[in-house]
Short mmCIF file of C-alpha atoms in Angstrom, two decimals:
data_model
loop_
_atom_site.label_atom_id
_atom_site.label_comp_id
_atom_site.label_asym_id
_atom_site.label_seq_id
_atom_site.Cartn_x
_atom_site.Cartn_y
_atom_site.Cartn_z
CA MET V 2 46.48 21.14 -42.07
CA GLU V 3 46.21 18.80 -45.07
CA PRO V 4 47.18 15.16 -44.57
CA SER V 5 49.92 15.50 -47.20
CA ALA V 6 51.73 18.01 -45.00
CA ARG V 7 52.42 15.30 -42.48
CA GLU V 8 53.68 12.67 -44.93
CA PRO V 9 57.42 13.57 -44.63
CA LEU V 10 57.19 13.10 -40.91
CA VAL V 11 55.54 9.69 -41.31
CA ARG V 12 58.21 8.55 -43.73
CA LYS V 13 60.93 9.57 -41.30
CA THR V 14 59.43 7.90 -38.30
CA SER V 15 59.01 4.63 -40.16
CA SER V 16 62.74 4.33 -40.76
CA SER V 17 65.08 2.62 -38.37
CA TYR V 18 67.72 4.92 -36.95
CA GLN V 19 67.53 8.34 -38.60
CA THR V 20 64.19 9.17 -37.03
CA PHE V 21 64.99 12.08 -34.73
CA PRO V 22 63.28 15.23 -36.05
CA ARG V 23 65.41 18.06 -37.41
CA SER V 24 64.46 21.48 -38.78
CA THR V 25 61.88 20.31 -41.32
CA VAL V 26 60.11 17.97 -38.97
CA GLY V 27 60.37 20.56 -36.19
CA ARG V 28 58.57 23.07 -38.40
CA LEU V 29 55.85 20.53 -39.17
CA ASP V 30 55.51 19.76 -35.47
CA ARG V 31 55.10 23.45 -34.67
CA GLU V 32 52.42 23.74 -37.33
CA TYR V 33 50.74 20.68 -35.89
CA LEU V 34 50.86 22.11 -32.38
CA ARG V 35 49.21 25.31 -33.57
CA SER V 36 46.32 23.20 -34.79
CA LEU V 37 45.83 21.69 -31.34
CA HIS V 38 43.08 24.02 -30.19
CA ASN V 39 41.37 21.17 -28.40
CA LYS V 40 41.71 21.69 -24.63
CA ARG V 41 40.48 18.20 -23.80
CA LEU V 42 44.03 16.85 -23.73
CA TYR V 43 44.90 19.23 -20.92
CA LEU V 44 41.69 18.41 -19.09
CA ALA V 45 42.54 14.71 -19.23
CA VAL V 46 46.03 15.41 -17.87
CA PHE V 47 44.59 17.57 -15.07
CA ALA V 48 42.12 14.85 -14.08
CA ALA V 49 44.91 12.28 -13.90
CA VAL V 50 47.44 14.39 -11.98
CA LEU V 51 44.96 15.05 -9.19
CA GLY V 52 46.20 11.66 -8.04
CA ASN V 53 49.69 13.17 -7.73
CA PHE V 54 48.24 16.08 -5.74
CA THR V 55 46.89 13.55 -3.25
CA PHE V 56 50.21 11.72 -3.33
CA GLY V 57 52.17 14.87 -2.46
CA PHE V 58 49.66 15.76 0.25
CA ALA V 59 49.91 12.33 1.86
CA LEU V 60 53.70 12.04 1.53
CA VAL V 61 54.50 15.06 3.72
CA TYR V 62 51.54 14.57 6.07
CA PRO V 63 53.90 13.53 8.92
CA SER V 64 55.92 16.75 8.71
CA PRO V 65 53.45 18.94 10.67
CA VAL V 66 51.65 15.98 12.29
CA ILE V 67 54.57 14.26 14.05
CA PRO V 68 55.19 17.24 16.41
CA ALA V 69 51.45 17.35 17.17
CA LEU V 70 51.22 13.64 17.91
CA GLU V 71 54.34 13.71 20.06
CA ALA V 72 52.48 16.18 22.29
CA HIS V 73 49.16 14.31 22.18
CA PRO V 74 47.54 13.95 25.63
CA SER V 75 46.35 10.40 24.91
CA PRO V 76 49.02 7.65 25.29
CA ALA V 77 47.15 5.58 22.70
CA LEU V 78 47.94 8.16 19.98
CA ARG V 79 51.18 9.64 21.25
CA LEU V 80 54.24 9.03 19.07
CA ASP V 81 57.66 8.37 20.57
CA GLN V 82 61.15 7.86 19.14
CA HIS V 83 60.23 4.29 18.12
CA THR V 84 56.80 4.85 16.52
CA ALA V 85 57.58 8.21 14.86
CA PRO V 86 60.04 6.70 12.33
CA TRP V 87 57.42 4.10 11.37
CA PHE V 88 54.78 6.79 10.94
CA GLY V 89 57.11 8.62 8.59
CA SER V 90 58.43 5.64 6.64
CA VAL V 91 55.58 3.13 6.38
CA PHE V 92 54.02 5.25 3.61
CA THR V 93 56.89 4.27 1.31
CA LEU V 94 56.39 0.59 2.11
CA GLY V 95 52.78 0.92 0.98
CA ALA V 96 53.96 2.75 -2.14
CA ALA V 97 56.25 -0.16 -3.00
CA ALA V 98 53.30 -2.55 -2.69
CA GLY V 99 51.29 -0.23 -4.94
CA GLY V 100 54.02 -0.28 -7.55
CA LEU V 101 54.10 -4.08 -7.39
CA SER V 102 50.37 -4.37 -8.02
CA THR V 103 50.52 -1.82 -10.83
CA MET V 104 52.75 -4.21 -12.77
CA LEU V 105 49.51 -6.13 -13.36
CA LEU V 106 46.97 -3.32 -13.12
CA ASN V 107 48.59 -1.21 -15.86
CA ASP V 108 48.21 -3.97 -18.45
CA CYS V 109 44.98 -5.56 -17.18
CA LEU V 110 42.81 -2.57 -16.25
CA GLY V 111 44.61 0.01 -18.32
CA ARG V 112 46.26 3.26 -17.27
CA LYS V 113 43.08 5.24 -16.60
CA LEU V 114 41.29 2.55 -14.60
CA SER V 115 44.45 1.93 -12.56
CA ILE V 116 44.47 5.60 -11.56
CA MET V 117 40.78 5.41 -10.67
CA PHE V 118 41.37 2.26 -8.64
CA SER V 119 43.89 4.14 -6.46
CA ALA V 120 41.06 6.34 -5.14
CA LEU V 121 39.68 3.49 -3.01
CA PRO V 122 42.71 2.81 -0.74
CA SER V 123 43.44 6.55 -0.64
CA ALA V 124 39.95 7.44 0.60
CA VAL V 125 39.96 4.64 3.18
CA GLY V 126 43.45 5.60 4.37
CA PHE V 127 42.56 9.24 4.96
CA ALA V 128 39.35 8.20 6.73
CA LEU V 129 41.34 5.92 9.06
CA MET V 130 43.75 8.71 9.96
CA ALA V 131 40.97 11.23 10.45
CA GLY V 132 39.15 8.98 12.92
CA ALA V 133 42.18 7.25 14.45
CA GLN V 134 41.92 6.17 18.10
CA ARG V 135 45.12 4.09 18.19
CA VAL V 136 48.56 4.36 16.63
CA TRP V 137 47.95 1.25 14.52
CA MET V 138 45.07 3.08 12.78
CA LEU V 139 47.44 5.91 11.88
CA LEU V 140 49.99 3.45 10.53
CA LEU V 141 47.40 1.54 8.52
CA GLY V 142 46.10 4.80 7.08
CA ARG V 143 49.64 5.70 6.04
CA VAL V 144 50.11 2.29 4.39
CA LEU V 145 46.87 2.64 2.40
CA THR V 146 47.59 6.19 1.22
CA GLY V 147 51.11 5.01 0.35
CA TYR V 148 49.69 2.10 -1.64
CA ALA V 149 47.51 4.54 -3.59
CA GLY V 150 50.56 6.73 -4.19
CA GLY V 151 52.49 3.74 -5.53
CA VAL V 152 49.72 2.97 -8.01
CA THR V 153 49.51 6.56 -9.24
CA SER V 154 53.33 6.81 -9.40
CA ALA V 155 53.41 4.00 -11.95
CA ALA V 156 50.18 4.67 -13.84
CA ILE V 157 49.94 8.46 -14.22
CA PRO V 158 53.29 9.12 -16.01
CA VAL V 159 52.56 6.31 -18.48
CA TYR V 160 49.02 7.59 -19.10
CA ILE V 161 50.24 11.14 -19.73
CA SER V 162 53.09 10.10 -22.02
CA GLU V 163 50.77 7.95 -24.12
CA ILE V 164 48.10 10.62 -24.62
CA SER V 165 50.48 13.57 -25.16
CA HIS V 166 51.88 14.98 -28.39
CA PRO V 167 55.74 14.89 -28.52
CA GLY V 168 55.91 18.68 -28.70
CA VAL V 169 54.24 19.14 -25.30
CA ARG V 170 55.07 15.81 -23.65
CA GLY V 171 57.90 17.35 -21.64
CA MET V 172 55.68 20.09 -20.26
CA LEU V 173 52.78 17.74 -19.54
CA GLY V 174 55.19 15.11 -18.20
CA ALA V 175 56.25 17.59 -15.51
CA CYS V 176 52.66 18.10 -14.39
CA PRO V 177 52.66 15.06 -12.02
CA GLN V 178 55.62 16.52 -10.14
CA ILE V 179 54.06 19.99 -10.11
CA MET V 180 50.84 18.66 -8.65
CA ALA V 181 52.71 16.56 -6.08
CA VAL V 182 54.60 19.67 -5.00
CA LEU V 183 51.38 21.67 -4.91
CA GLY V 184 49.78 18.99 -2.75
CA SER V 185 52.69 19.20 -0.30
CA LEU V 186 52.48 22.99 -0.23
CA VAL V 187 48.74 22.93 0.43
CA LEU V 188 49.35 20.48 3.29
CA TYR V 189 51.87 22.84 4.89
CA ALA V 190 49.68 25.91 4.38
CA LEU V 191 46.48 24.21 5.50
CA GLY V 192 48.15 22.80 8.59
CA LYS V 193 49.34 26.25 9.60
CA TYR V 194 45.96 27.82 8.81
CA LEU V 195 44.03 25.31 10.89
CA ARG V 196 46.38 25.84 13.81
CA VAL V 197 45.95 29.63 13.60
CA TRP V 198 42.21 29.37 13.04
CA ARG V 199 41.76 27.31 16.18
CA GLY V 200 43.83 29.86 18.05
CA LYS V 201 44.96 28.85 21.55
CA GLU V 202 42.13 26.44 22.27
CA THR V 203 43.18 23.48 24.39
CA LEU V 204 42.40 20.92 21.67
CA GLY V 205 43.68 23.02 18.76
CA LEU V 206 46.93 21.10 18.36
CA VAL V 207 45.13 17.79 18.85
CA LEU V 208 42.44 18.24 16.23
CA ASP V 209 44.21 19.92 13.34
CA TRP V 210 45.89 16.75 12.09
CA ARG V 211 42.48 15.07 11.82
CA TRP V 212 41.13 17.89 9.66
CA LEU V 213 44.20 17.62 7.45
CA ALA V 214 43.27 13.99 6.79
CA VAL V 215 39.69 15.01 6.00
CA ALA V 216 40.98 17.61 3.54
CA GLY V 217 42.89 14.85 1.74
CA GLU V 218 39.58 13.29 0.67
CA VAL V 219 38.64 16.28 -1.52
CA PRO V 220 41.12 15.77 -4.42
CA VAL V 221 40.47 12.01 -4.31
CA LEU V 222 36.75 12.47 -4.94
CA THR V 223 37.34 15.17 -7.56
CA MET V 224 39.76 12.92 -9.46
CA ILE V 225 37.42 9.95 -9.58
CA ILE V 226 34.55 12.09 -10.89
CA LEU V 227 36.59 13.76 -13.63
CA LEU V 228 38.27 10.56 -14.82
CA CYS V 229 34.87 8.99 -15.46
CA PHE V 230 34.59 11.33 -18.47
CA MET V 231 38.16 10.97 -19.74
CA PRO V 232 39.31 8.50 -22.46
CA ASN V 233 41.78 5.69 -22.02
CA SER V 234 45.19 5.70 -23.65
CA PRO V 235 44.98 5.05 -27.43
CA ARG V 236 48.07 2.84 -27.21
CA PHE V 237 46.53 0.70 -24.49
CA LEU V 238 43.25 0.39 -26.41
CA LEU V 239 45.12 -0.71 -29.53
CA SER V 240 47.08 -3.25 -27.50
CA GLN V 241 43.69 -4.69 -26.46
CA GLY V 242 42.50 -4.84 -30.09
CA LYS V 243 39.96 -2.01 -29.64
CA GLU V 244 40.83 -0.07 -32.78
CA LYS V 245 37.57 1.87 -33.06
CA GLU V 246 37.77 3.02 -29.45
CA ALA V 247 41.44 3.94 -29.87
CA LEU V 248 40.68 6.10 -32.90
CA GLY V 249 37.84 7.78 -31.02
CA SER V 250 40.12 8.38 -28.03
CA LEU V 251 42.81 10.02 -30.17
CA CYS V 252 40.20 12.14 -31.94
CA TRP V 253 38.88 13.28 -28.55
CA LEU V 254 42.40 14.13 -27.35
CA ARG V 255 43.59 15.90 -30.49
CA GLY V 256 40.37 17.38 -31.85
CA SER V 257 38.53 16.48 -35.03
CA ASP V 258 40.07 19.43 -36.90
CA THR V 259 43.61 18.01 -36.63
CA ASP V 260 45.38 15.38 -38.70
CA TYR V 261 45.12 12.76 -35.98
CA ALA V 262 44.67 9.92 -38.50
CA GLN V 263 48.37 10.00 -39.45
CA GLU V 264 49.39 9.84 -35.79
CA TYR V 265 46.95 7.00 -35.27
CA GLU V 266 48.58 4.97 -38.05
CA GLN V 267 52.03 5.49 -36.51
CA ILE V 268 50.80 4.35 -33.09
CA LYS V 269 48.99 1.39 -34.64
CA ASP V 270 52.12 0.31 -36.51
CA SER V 271 54.20 0.52 -33.33
CA VAL V 272 51.67 -1.47 -31.29
CA ARG V 273 51.40 -4.13 -34.00
CA LYS V 274 55.17 -4.69 -33.86
CA GLN V 275 54.97 -5.17 -30.10
CA SER V 276 51.68 -6.99 -29.75
CA ARG V 277 53.16 -9.85 -27.74
CA ARG V 278 54.06 -9.65 -24.07
CA VAL V 279 57.76 -9.57 -23.32
CA SER V 280 59.23 -13.03 -22.67
CA CYS V 281 62.11 -14.03 -20.41
CA ALA V 282 64.30 -14.65 -23.45
CA GLU V 283 63.60 -11.16 -24.81
CA ILE V 284 64.80 -9.53 -21.60
CA LYS V 285 68.35 -10.25 -22.79
CA ASP V 286 67.70 -7.98 -25.78
CA PRO V 287 69.36 -4.55 -25.22
CA PHE V 288 66.19 -3.00 -26.65
CA ILE V 289 64.35 -4.30 -23.57
CA TYR V 290 66.82 -4.36 -20.69
CA LYS V 291 68.71 -1.11 -21.39
CA PRO V 292 65.77 1.29 -20.99
CA ILE V 293 64.46 -0.70 -18.00
CA LEU V 294 67.90 -0.59 -16.37
CA ILE V 295 68.28 3.14 -17.02
CA ALA V 296 64.83 3.92 -15.61
CA GLY V 297 65.32 1.68 -12.57
CA VAL V 298 68.74 3.09 -11.68
CA MET V 299 67.43 6.64 -12.06
CA ARG V 300 64.62 5.92 -9.60
CA PHE V 301 67.12 4.32 -7.23
CA LEU V 302 69.47 7.31 -7.36
CA GLN V 303 66.57 9.74 -7.12
CA GLN V 304 65.58 8.35 -3.72
CA LEU V 305 69.19 7.92 -2.51
CA SER V 306 69.61 11.67 -2.98
CA GLY V 307 67.55 11.98 0.23
CA VAL V 308 64.53 13.92 -0.97
CA THR V 309 61.92 11.75 0.76
CA CYS V 310 63.75 11.86 4.11
CA ILE V 311 64.10 15.63 3.91
CA LEU V 312 60.45 16.19 3.00
CA VAL V 313 59.07 13.79 5.62
CA TYR V 314 61.22 15.13 8.47
CA LEU V 315 61.48 18.71 7.21
CA GLN V 316 60.11 20.54 10.25
CA SER V 317 62.05 18.31 12.63
CA ILE V 318 65.29 18.99 10.71
CA PHE V 319 64.70 22.73 10.94
CA LYS V 320 64.10 22.45 14.69
CA LYS V 321 67.26 20.39 15.05
CA THR V 322 69.34 23.02 13.26
CA SER V 323 67.54 25.90 15.07
CA VAL V 324 66.75 27.86 11.92
CA ILE V 325 65.88 31.45 12.78
CA LEU V 326 62.31 31.18 11.45
CA LYS V 327 59.62 28.91 12.87
CA PRO V 328 59.75 25.40 11.33
CA GLU V 329 56.23 25.59 9.89
CA TYR V 330 57.10 28.82 8.05
CA ASP V 331 60.35 27.28 6.83
CA ALA V 332 58.47 24.25 5.47
CA ALA V 333 55.97 26.44 3.60
CA LEU V 334 58.82 28.52 2.16
CA VAL V 335 60.60 25.40 0.94
CA GLY V 336 57.33 24.23 -0.62
CA LEU V 337 56.98 27.49 -2.55
CA VAL V 338 60.56 27.21 -3.84
CA ARG V 339 59.89 23.63 -4.90
CA LEU V 340 56.73 24.59 -6.78
CA PHE V 341 58.48 27.49 -8.53
CA SER V 342 61.39 25.26 -9.57
CA VAL V 343 59.19 22.50 -10.99
CA ALA V 344 57.29 25.12 -13.00
CA ILE V 345 60.61 26.32 -14.46
CA ALA V 346 61.52 22.73 -15.33
CA ALA V 347 58.16 22.23 -17.05
CA VAL V 348 58.73 25.26 -19.26
CA SER V 349 62.39 24.44 -19.96
CA MET V 350 62.16 20.71 -20.55
CA ASP V 351 61.04 20.90 -24.18
CA LYS V 352 63.50 23.73 -24.95
CA ALA V 353 66.71 23.09 -23.03
CA GLY V 354 66.38 19.31 -23.04
CA ARG V 355 66.34 16.65 -20.33
CA LYS V 356 70.07 16.03 -19.85
CA ILE V 357 71.18 19.61 -19.23
CA LEU V 358 68.51 19.99 -16.54
CA LEU V 359 69.63 16.72 -14.93
CA PHE V 360 73.23 17.98 -14.81
CA VAL V 361 72.20 21.30 -13.25
CA SER V 362 69.88 19.53 -10.82
CA ALA V 363 72.52 17.09 -9.56
CA GLY V 364 75.12 19.84 -9.27
CA VAL V 365 72.88 22.04 -7.13
CA MET V 366 71.94 19.08 -4.90
CA LEU V 367 75.63 18.21 -4.45
CA VAL V 368 76.57 21.71 -3.29
CA SER V 369 73.49 22.02 -1.06
CA ASN V 370 73.97 18.69 0.73
CA LEU V 371 77.68 19.32 1.15
CA THR V 372 76.96 22.76 2.64
CA MET V 373 74.40 21.32 5.04
CA GLY V 374 76.70 18.53 6.20
CA ILE V 375 79.71 20.82 6.73
CA TYR V 376 77.59 23.41 8.55
CA ILE V 377 76.16 20.87 10.99
CA HIS V 378 79.58 19.28 11.57
CA PHE V 379 81.48 22.47 12.34
CA MET V 380 78.89 24.70 14.01
CA PRO V 381 78.89 24.66 17.84
CA ALA V 382 76.04 22.80 19.51
CA SER V 383 74.81 26.03 21.07
CA GLN V 384 74.11 27.44 17.59
CA ASN V 385 72.98 24.50 15.50
CA GLY V 386 71.02 22.67 18.17
CA THR V 387 72.97 19.44 17.70
CA ILE V 388 72.95 18.32 21.30
CA ALA V 389 74.28 14.92 22.21
CA ASN V 390 71.77 12.23 23.11
CA LYS V 391 68.88 14.35 21.76
CA THR V 392 66.76 12.61 19.14
CA LEU V 393 65.47 14.38 16.09
CA VAL V 394 61.87 13.69 16.95
CA SER V 395 62.20 15.08 20.46
CA SER V 396 63.63 18.37 19.30
CA ASP V 397 60.69 20.44 20.54
CA ASN V 398 62.79 21.25 23.62
CA LEU V 399 65.54 22.82 21.53
CA PRO V 400 65.71 26.62 21.10
CA ALA V 401 63.41 27.63 18.26
CA GLU V 402 64.32 31.27 17.65
CA PRO V 403 68.05 31.95 17.89
CA THR V 404 69.33 35.44 17.21
CA ASN V 405 72.35 34.32 15.17
CA TYR V 406 71.56 34.85 11.49
CA ILE V 407 74.10 32.22 10.48
CA THR V 408 71.34 29.70 11.26
CA LEU V 409 69.74 30.75 7.98
CA ILE V 410 72.33 28.55 6.26
CA PRO V 411 70.36 25.29 6.82
CA LEU V 412 67.22 26.94 5.45
CA LEU V 413 69.01 28.28 2.37
CA ALA V 414 70.83 24.98 1.80
CA THR V 415 67.56 23.06 2.01
CA MET V 416 65.83 25.52 -0.30
CA PHE V 417 68.58 25.13 -2.89
CA PHE V 418 68.50 21.34 -2.54
CA ILE V 419 64.75 21.28 -3.17
CA MET V 420 65.19 23.74 -6.03
CA GLY V 421 67.86 21.57 -7.64
CA TYR V 422 65.82 18.41 -7.18
CA ALA V 423 62.68 20.01 -8.62
CA LEU V 424 64.58 21.31 -11.65
CA GLY V 425 65.61 17.90 -12.88
CA TRP V 426 65.87 14.73 -10.84
CA GLY V 427 62.33 15.16 -9.55
CA PRO V 428 60.14 15.57 -12.66
CA ILE V 429 62.52 14.27 -15.35
CA THR V 430 63.05 10.92 -13.67
CA TRP V 431 59.30 10.27 -13.82
CA LEU V 432 59.07 11.57 -17.38
CA LEU V 433 61.98 9.52 -18.72
CA MET V 434 60.57 6.39 -17.13
CA SER V 435 57.41 6.76 -19.20
CA GLU V 436 59.31 7.80 -22.36
CA ILE V 437 62.05 5.21 -22.72
CA LEU V 438 60.33 2.02 -21.51
CA PRO V 439 59.31 -0.21 -24.45
CA LEU V 440 55.57 -0.49 -25.00
CA LYS V 441 55.43 -4.28 -24.60
CA ALA V 442 57.05 -4.03 -21.16
CA ARG V 443 55.84 -0.57 -20.12
CA GLY V 444 53.18 -1.68 -17.66
CA VAL V 445 55.36 -4.23 -15.85
CA ALA V 446 58.56 -2.17 -16.04
CA SER V 447 56.95 1.01 -14.69
CA GLY V 448 55.66 -0.94 -11.71
CA LEU V 449 59.12 -2.44 -11.18
CA CYS V 450 60.69 1.03 -11.20
CA VAL V 451 58.19 2.24 -8.60
CA ILE V 452 59.01 -0.76 -6.38
CA VAL V 453 62.72 0.04 -6.58
CA SER V 454 62.03 3.68 -5.81
CA TRP V 455 59.83 3.20 -2.77
CA LEU V 456 61.72 0.30 -1.23
CA THR V 457 64.77 2.57 -1.35
CA ALA V 458 62.75 5.40 0.16
CA PHE V 459 61.46 3.12 2.93
CA THR V 460 64.95 1.97 3.83
CA LEU V 461 66.21 5.55 4.00
CA THR V 462 63.30 7.04 5.94
CA GLN V 463 63.30 4.13 8.39
CA SER V 464 67.04 4.36 9.03
CA PHE V 465 67.32 8.17 8.91
CA LEU V 466 66.40 8.86 12.54
CA PRO V 467 68.53 6.03 14.03
CA VAL V 468 71.53 7.22 11.98
CA VAL V 469 70.99 10.81 13.12
CA ASN V 470 70.69 9.76 16.76
CA THR V 471 73.81 7.59 16.57
CA PHE V 472 76.19 9.52 14.30
CA GLY V 473 74.69 13.00 14.00
CA LEU V 474 72.61 14.86 11.43
CA GLN V 475 75.61 15.69 9.24
CA VAL V 476 76.23 12.05 8.25
CA PRO V 477 73.12 11.51 6.08
CA PHE V 478 73.60 14.87 4.35
CA LEU V 479 77.21 14.04 3.45
CA PHE V 480 75.99 10.68 2.14
CA PHE V 481 73.37 12.47 0.01
CA ALA V 482 76.16 14.69 -1.38
CA VAL V 483 78.13 11.63 -2.53
CA ILE V 484 75.02 10.25 -4.26
CA SER V 485 74.44 13.58 -6.02
CA ALA V 486 77.97 13.37 -7.44
CA GLY V 487 77.10 9.88 -8.70
CA ASN V 488 73.97 11.30 -10.36
CA ILE V 489 76.15 13.62 -12.45
CA PHE V 490 78.31 10.72 -13.62
CA PHE V 491 75.30 8.51 -14.42
CA THR V 492 73.58 11.28 -16.40
CA GLY V 493 76.64 11.82 -18.56
CA CYS V 494 77.23 8.14 -19.26
CA CYS V 495 73.81 6.54 -19.52
CA VAL V 496 70.84 8.92 -19.78
CA PRO V 497 69.53 9.56 -23.32
CA GLU V 498 68.19 12.88 -24.60
CA THR V 499 64.53 12.45 -25.57
CA LYS V 500 63.53 16.07 -26.23
CA GLY V 501 61.20 16.34 -29.23
CA ARG V 502 61.21 12.60 -29.97
CA SER V 503 58.05 10.54 -30.29
CA LEU V 504 57.73 7.36 -28.25
CA GLU V 505 58.03 5.36 -31.46
CA GLN V 506 61.27 7.16 -32.38
CA ILE V 507 62.77 6.53 -28.93
CA GLU V 508 61.98 2.83 -29.24
CA ALA V 509 63.55 2.76 -32.71
CA PHE V 510 66.78 4.19 -31.33
CA PHE V 511 67.05 1.65 -28.54
CA ARG V 512 66.32 -1.11 -31.03
CA THR V 513 69.39 -0.17 -33.13
CA GLY V 514 71.78 -0.64 -30.20
CA ARG V 515 73.97 2.31 -31.23
CA ARG V 516 75.97 3.61 -28.29
CA SER V 517 75.97 7.14 -29.66
CA PHE V 518 72.40 7.49 -28.41
CA LEU V 519 73.53 7.03 -24.82
CA ARG V 520 76.39 9.51 -24.96
#
């Protein structure tokens, strides 16, 4: 493609408000995408999202491990109703600390080096859990893997958004969620495989959780090796005054046979306008606080929808509701549905748009949580396993294989909840965070959003079991239904549509302050 073919697009993006691409620019973008034969961009994204694979693996690690540790023969490692909630929730506390540190790491080390830095606490955390001799070693391992997850949660979406072309940013922006889901699914499948492989040996149930921790080291090491050969974000390099390196990075990502020079000039112009760090006085500017507020509230609502609680305590919830299948099979089935749904979202995001998927996602979660809460409330204790004074973590004594097929309702409701979440409020929340945050505040603001997200997740996962034991399992699900209804309202009032827009165009729209962009 000749440089002149891109000139109309450059002239449009340099204007103030009328910068969103229409038919002409869309045609030019499609032509530009056809010239992107360079697969290095996708290799760089794959290397980065291996961190999300590890994150997903570590997040749901307690799901198959809590039942094993509750039955552990050694009192030093046995979990009870007091330590089990901490084992499930302390990961999110570490993730909040990781998000806090990323507020500095993102702007000091850069996006790529921040992701690489996360490999250290992750590797140490998995090693601690694999060789744990006391409960405190398990908890510390969970904190460290959570810290690594917090760093990757803030750094990877920003890295991907800054290296991606607008035409594929939606698809690539969904990759972190896809890999997190895949990591969770591999954890479920590998846990079941190790248990079957060890057969009925006396120590089979004791040892499999250690091997799961060892398996978590593999993607960590693979990620650190691959990222050594990947470039840093061109926008970050330009913000550091490294123009030659930034141009080389963009050339590597786009390919030398593409018109990357025009894109480079646009990025350079945007970075030059935002070369200074955001000041306290500038926070009052709607251009700064509106996107930060939108991203932060979205992360808050995302966690209040209950996804972390459901994933962490998935097998225990299925035992509590006496689903007709074995809990480990149910968990794997839910993981497959989640992976399939995120893949659909990745394909649809750049076609249907972000907002329509968020509406569908919140609607499905609302119906699913409401169904689950009503089912648990009205079903007799003999069928749903809701026995008074029984804790969720001690539900191994409850009947596991009822003959009443109505107990498939909790499984189906959970599957639809996960499907709805994975279609929109899972991947799009991460993507929008990296798209709408202004460049001058992107490093700090992304870390702030991660802190909000994981502090909320910690509060919910820590209080989930006590609430269930005191008021019943239906109460949190009805609460999650109310939050899902709020998600619909918030999407309609506040969330912008960013499909097909460049990061520079999105910033230009927020800078104008026109309310029509938020409707």
